[in-house]
PDB file of C-alpha atoms and ligand atoms in Angstrom:
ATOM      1  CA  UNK U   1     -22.332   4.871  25.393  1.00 92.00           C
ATOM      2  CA  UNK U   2     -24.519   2.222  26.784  1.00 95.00           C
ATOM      3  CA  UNK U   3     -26.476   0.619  24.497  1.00 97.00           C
ATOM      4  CA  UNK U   4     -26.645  -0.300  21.111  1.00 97.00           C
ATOM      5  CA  UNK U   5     -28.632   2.375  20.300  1.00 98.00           C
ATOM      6  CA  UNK U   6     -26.117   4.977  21.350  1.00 97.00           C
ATOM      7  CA  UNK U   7     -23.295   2.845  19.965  1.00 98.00           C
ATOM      8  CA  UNK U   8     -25.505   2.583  16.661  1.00 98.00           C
ATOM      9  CA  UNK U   9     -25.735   7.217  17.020  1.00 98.00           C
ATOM     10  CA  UNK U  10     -22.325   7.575  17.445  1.00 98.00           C
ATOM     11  CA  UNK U  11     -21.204   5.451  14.790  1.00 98.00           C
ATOM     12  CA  UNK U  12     -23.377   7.301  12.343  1.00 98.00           C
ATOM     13  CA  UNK U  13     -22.294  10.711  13.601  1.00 98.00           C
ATOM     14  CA  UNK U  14     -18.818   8.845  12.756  1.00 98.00           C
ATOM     15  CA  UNK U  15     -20.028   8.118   9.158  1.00 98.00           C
ATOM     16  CA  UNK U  16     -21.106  11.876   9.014  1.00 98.00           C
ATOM     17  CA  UNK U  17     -17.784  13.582   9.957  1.00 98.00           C
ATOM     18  CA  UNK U  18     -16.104  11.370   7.499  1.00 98.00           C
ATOM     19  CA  UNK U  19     -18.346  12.093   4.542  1.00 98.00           C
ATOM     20  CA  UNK U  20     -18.504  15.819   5.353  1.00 98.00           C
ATOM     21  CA  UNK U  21     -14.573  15.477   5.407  1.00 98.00           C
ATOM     22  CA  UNK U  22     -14.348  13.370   2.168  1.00 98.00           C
ATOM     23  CA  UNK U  23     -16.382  15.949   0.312  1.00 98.00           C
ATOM     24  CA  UNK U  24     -14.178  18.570   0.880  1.00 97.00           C
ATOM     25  CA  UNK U  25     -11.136  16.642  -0.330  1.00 98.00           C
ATOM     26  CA  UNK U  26     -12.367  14.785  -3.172  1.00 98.00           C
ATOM     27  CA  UNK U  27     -11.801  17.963  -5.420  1.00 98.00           C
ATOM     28  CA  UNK U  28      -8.260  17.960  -5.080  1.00 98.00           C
ATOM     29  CA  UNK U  29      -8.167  14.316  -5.770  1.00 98.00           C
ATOM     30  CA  UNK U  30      -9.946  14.819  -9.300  1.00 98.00           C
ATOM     31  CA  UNK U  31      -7.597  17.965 -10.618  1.00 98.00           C
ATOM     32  CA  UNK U  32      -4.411  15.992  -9.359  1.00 98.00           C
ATOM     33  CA  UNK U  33      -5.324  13.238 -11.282  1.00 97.00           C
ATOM     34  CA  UNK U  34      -3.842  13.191 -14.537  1.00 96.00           C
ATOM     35  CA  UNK U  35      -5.870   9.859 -16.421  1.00 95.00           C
ATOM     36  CA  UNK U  36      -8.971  11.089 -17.867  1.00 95.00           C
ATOM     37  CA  UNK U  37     -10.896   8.706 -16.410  1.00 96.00           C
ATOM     38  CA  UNK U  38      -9.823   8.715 -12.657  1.00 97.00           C
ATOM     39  CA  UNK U  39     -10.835  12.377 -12.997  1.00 97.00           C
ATOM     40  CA  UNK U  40     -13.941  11.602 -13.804  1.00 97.00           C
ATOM     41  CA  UNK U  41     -14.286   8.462 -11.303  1.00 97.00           C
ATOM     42  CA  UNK U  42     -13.140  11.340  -8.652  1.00 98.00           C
ATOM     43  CA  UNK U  43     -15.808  13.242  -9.879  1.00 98.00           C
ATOM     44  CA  UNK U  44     -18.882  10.821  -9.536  1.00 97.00           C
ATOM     45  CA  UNK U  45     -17.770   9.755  -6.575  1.00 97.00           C
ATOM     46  CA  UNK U  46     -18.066  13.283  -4.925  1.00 98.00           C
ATOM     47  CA  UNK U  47     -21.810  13.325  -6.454  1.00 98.00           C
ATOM     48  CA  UNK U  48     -22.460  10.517  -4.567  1.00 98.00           C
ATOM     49  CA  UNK U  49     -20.630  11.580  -1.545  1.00 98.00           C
ATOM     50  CA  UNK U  50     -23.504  14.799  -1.285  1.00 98.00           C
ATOM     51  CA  UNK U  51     -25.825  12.234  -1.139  1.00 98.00           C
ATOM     52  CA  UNK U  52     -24.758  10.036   1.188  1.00 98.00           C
ATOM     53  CA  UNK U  53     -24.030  12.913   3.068  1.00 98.00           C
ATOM     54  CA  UNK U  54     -27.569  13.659   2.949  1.00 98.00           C
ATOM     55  CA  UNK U  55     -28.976  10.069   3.244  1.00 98.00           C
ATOM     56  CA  UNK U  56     -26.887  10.456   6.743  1.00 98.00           C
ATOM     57  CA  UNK U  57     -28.664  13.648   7.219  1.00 98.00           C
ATOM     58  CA  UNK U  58     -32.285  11.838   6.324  1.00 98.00           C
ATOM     59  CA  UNK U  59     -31.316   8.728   8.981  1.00 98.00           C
ATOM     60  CA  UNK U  60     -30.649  10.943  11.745  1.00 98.00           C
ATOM     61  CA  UNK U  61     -33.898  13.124  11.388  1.00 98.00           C
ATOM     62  CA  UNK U  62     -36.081   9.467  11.426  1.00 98.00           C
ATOM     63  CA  UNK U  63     -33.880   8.582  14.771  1.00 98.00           C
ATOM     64  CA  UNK U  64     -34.270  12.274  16.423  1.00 98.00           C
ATOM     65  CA  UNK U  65     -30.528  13.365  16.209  1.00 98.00           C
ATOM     66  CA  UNK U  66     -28.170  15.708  14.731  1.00 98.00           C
ATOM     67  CA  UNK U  67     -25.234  14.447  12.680  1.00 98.00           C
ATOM     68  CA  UNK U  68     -22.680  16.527  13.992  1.00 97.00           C
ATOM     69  CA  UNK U  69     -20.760  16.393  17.147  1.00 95.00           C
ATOM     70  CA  UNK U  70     -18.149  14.246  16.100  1.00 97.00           C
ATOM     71  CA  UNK U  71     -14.864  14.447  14.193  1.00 98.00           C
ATOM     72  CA  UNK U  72     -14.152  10.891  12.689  1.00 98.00           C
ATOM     73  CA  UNK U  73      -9.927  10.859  13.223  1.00 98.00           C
ATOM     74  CA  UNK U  74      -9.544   8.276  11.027  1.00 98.00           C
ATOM     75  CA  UNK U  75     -10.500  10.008   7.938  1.00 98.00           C
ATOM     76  CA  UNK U  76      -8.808  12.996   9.045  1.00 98.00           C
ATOM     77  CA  UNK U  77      -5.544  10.472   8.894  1.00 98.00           C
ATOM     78  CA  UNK U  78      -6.451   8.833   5.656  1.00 98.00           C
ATOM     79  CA  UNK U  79      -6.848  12.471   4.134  1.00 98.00           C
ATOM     80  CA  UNK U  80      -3.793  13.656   5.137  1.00 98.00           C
ATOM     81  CA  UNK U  81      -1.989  10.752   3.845  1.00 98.00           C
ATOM     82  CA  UNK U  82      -3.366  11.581   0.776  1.00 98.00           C
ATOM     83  CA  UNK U  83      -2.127  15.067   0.586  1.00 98.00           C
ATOM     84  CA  UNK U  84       0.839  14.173   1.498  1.00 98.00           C
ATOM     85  CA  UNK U  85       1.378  12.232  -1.233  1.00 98.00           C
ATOM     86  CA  UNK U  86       0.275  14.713  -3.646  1.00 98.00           C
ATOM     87  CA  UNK U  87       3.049  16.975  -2.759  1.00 98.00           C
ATOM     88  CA  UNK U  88       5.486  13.598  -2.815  1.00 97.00           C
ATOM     89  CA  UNK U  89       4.149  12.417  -6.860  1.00 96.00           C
ATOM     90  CA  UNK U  90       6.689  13.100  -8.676  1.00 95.00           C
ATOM     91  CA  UNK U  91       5.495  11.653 -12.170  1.00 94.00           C
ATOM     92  CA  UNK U  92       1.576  11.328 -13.795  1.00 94.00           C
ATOM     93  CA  UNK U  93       2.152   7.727 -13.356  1.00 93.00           C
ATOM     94  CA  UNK U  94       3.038   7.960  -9.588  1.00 94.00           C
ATOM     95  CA  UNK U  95       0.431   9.887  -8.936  1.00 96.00           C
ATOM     96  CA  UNK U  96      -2.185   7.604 -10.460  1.00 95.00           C
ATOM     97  CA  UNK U  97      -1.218   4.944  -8.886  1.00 95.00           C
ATOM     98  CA  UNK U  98      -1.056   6.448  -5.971  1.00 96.00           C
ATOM     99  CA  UNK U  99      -4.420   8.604  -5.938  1.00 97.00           C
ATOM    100  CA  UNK U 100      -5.996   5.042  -6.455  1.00 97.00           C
ATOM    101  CA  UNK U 101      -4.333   3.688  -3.466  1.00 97.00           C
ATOM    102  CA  UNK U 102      -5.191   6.545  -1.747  1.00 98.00           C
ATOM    103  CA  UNK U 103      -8.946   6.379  -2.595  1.00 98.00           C
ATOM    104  CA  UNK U 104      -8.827   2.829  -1.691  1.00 98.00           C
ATOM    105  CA  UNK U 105      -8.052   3.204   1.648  1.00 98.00           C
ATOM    106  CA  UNK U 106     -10.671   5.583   2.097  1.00 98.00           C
ATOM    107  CA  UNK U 107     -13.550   3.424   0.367  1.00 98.00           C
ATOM    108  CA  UNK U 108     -12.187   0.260   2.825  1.00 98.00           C
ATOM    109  CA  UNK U 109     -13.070   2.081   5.421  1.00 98.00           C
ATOM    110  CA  UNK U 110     -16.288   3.571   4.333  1.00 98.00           C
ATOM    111  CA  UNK U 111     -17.299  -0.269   3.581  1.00 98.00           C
ATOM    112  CA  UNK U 112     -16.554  -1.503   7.129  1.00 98.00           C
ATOM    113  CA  UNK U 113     -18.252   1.700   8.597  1.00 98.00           C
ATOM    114  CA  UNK U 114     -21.703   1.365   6.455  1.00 98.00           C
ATOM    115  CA  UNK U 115     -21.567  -2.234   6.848  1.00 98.00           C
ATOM    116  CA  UNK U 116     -21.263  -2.232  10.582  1.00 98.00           C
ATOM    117  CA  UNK U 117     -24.083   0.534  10.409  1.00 98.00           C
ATOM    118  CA  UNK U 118     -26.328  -1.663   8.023  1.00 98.00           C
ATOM    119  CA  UNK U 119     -26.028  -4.710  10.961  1.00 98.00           C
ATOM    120  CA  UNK U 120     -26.521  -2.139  13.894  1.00 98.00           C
ATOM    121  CA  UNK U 121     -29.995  -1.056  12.255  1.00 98.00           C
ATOM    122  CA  UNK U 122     -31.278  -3.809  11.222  1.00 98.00           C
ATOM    123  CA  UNK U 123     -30.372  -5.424  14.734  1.00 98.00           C
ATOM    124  CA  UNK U 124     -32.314  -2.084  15.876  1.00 98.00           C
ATOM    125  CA  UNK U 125     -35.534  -3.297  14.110  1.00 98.00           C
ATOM    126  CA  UNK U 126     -34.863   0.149  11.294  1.00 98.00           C
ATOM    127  CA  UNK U 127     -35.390  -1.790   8.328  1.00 98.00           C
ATOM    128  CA  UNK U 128     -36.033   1.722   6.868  1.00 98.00           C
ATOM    129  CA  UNK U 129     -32.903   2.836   7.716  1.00 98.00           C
ATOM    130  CA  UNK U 130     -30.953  -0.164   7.129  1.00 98.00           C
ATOM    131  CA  UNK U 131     -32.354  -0.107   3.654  1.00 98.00           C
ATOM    132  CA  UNK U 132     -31.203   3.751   2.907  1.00 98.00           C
ATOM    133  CA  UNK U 133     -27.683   2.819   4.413  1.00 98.00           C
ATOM    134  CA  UNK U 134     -27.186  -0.140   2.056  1.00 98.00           C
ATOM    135  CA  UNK U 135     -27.692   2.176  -0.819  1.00 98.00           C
ATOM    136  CA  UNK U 136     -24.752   3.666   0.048  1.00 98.00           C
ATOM    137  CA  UNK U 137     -22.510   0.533   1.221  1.00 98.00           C
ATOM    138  CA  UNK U 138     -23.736  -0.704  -2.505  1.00 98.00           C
ATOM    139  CA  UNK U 139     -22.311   2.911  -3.901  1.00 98.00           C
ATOM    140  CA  UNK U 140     -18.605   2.704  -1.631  1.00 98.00           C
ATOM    141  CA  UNK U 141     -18.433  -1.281  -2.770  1.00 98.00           C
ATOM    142  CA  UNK U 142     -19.453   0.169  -6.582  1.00 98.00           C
ATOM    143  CA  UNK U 143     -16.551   2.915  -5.784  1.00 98.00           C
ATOM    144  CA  UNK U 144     -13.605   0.130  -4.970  1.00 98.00           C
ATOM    145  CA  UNK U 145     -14.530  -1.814  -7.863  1.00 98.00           C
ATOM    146  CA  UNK U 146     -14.475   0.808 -10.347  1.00 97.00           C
ATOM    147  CA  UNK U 147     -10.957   1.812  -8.970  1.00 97.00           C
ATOM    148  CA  UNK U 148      -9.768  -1.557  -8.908  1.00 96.00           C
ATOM    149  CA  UNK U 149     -10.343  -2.016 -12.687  1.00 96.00           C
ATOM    150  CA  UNK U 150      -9.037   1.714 -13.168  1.00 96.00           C
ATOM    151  CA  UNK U 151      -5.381   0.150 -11.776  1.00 95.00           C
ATOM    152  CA  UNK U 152      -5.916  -2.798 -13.815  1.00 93.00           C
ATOM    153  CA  UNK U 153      -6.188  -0.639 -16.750  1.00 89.00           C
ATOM    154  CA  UNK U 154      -3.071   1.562 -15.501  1.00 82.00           C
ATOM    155  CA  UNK U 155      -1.159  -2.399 -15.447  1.00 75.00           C
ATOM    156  CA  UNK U 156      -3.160  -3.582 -19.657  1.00 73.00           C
ATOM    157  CA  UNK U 157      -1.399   0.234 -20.022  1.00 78.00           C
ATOM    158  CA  UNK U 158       2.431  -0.424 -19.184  1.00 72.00           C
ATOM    159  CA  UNK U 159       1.984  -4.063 -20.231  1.00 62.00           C
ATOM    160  CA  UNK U 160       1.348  -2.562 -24.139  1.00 67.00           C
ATOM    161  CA  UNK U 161       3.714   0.141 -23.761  1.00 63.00           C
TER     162      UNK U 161
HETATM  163 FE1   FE P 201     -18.945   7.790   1.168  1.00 63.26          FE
HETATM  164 FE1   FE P 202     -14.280   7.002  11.962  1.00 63.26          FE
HETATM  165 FE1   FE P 203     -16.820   6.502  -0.830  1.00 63.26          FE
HETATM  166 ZN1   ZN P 204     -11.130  -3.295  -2.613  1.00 63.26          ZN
END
């Protein structure tokens, strides 16, 4: 790489690998989780994930290049992690807690990525494409928050119990 431009393409392609990656492992996040709605947070969040996926998809036809090529290693790590913790849950508790942990690694990452992408375009002069990435940095920041109040809800929980 070297320019800003072709740092700008390979952190996208980055951003592609670890959506494509996330989509295929959000599933098993939603029927591990036992709390109704973590399921169902699971579950909107891999809706979401298809289209940021595709708003990826939409950038890289505007700039001229295909998404793929690269394999983002840190989500690759950040999955496994979380599988490996499904197998290690031992209780419905654990593994709420932990799924949300989980997640929120993932989302923290997503944030820094899309936010560093968001700068990179606009920096670029793509105030299209700067636009249709912060849809999505708005969606991953919407995604933390919503887990955040879900294990604030697991603590209300315990706290009445
Ligand atoms: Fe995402
Ligand atoms: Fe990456
Ligand atoms: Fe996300
Ligand atoms: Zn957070």
């Amino acid at each position: 790489m070297k320019n800003l431009k072709e740092l700008f393409e390979h952190q996208l392609k980055d951003l592609y690998s670890a959506e494509s990656q996330l989509l295929k492992a959000l599933p098993k996040m939603a029927k591990n989780a036992t709390d109704k709605k973590l399921k169902e947070a699971f579950e909107g969040h891999l809706n979401e994930t298809e289209e940021q996926k595709s708003r990826l998809e939409e950038v890289c036809k505007k700039l001229g290049i295909k998404p793929g090529g690269e394999k983002c290693k840190a989500m690759e790590g950040l999955i496994k992690e979380a599988e490996d913790f499904i197998e290690e849950a031992e209780s419905d508790d654990v593994m709420d807690a932990g799924l949300i942990a989980e997640a929120q690694r993932v989302e923290h990452y997503e944030i820094s990525g899309y936010g560093t992408a968001v700068r990179y375009a606009k920096e670029l002069g793509h105030k299209d494409i700067a636009k249709i990435l912060q849809t999505t940095l708005d969606e991953e920041y919407s995604a933390d928050e919503k887990l955040d109040k879900l294990a604030e809800g697991r603590l209300n929980k315990e706290a009445m119990a």
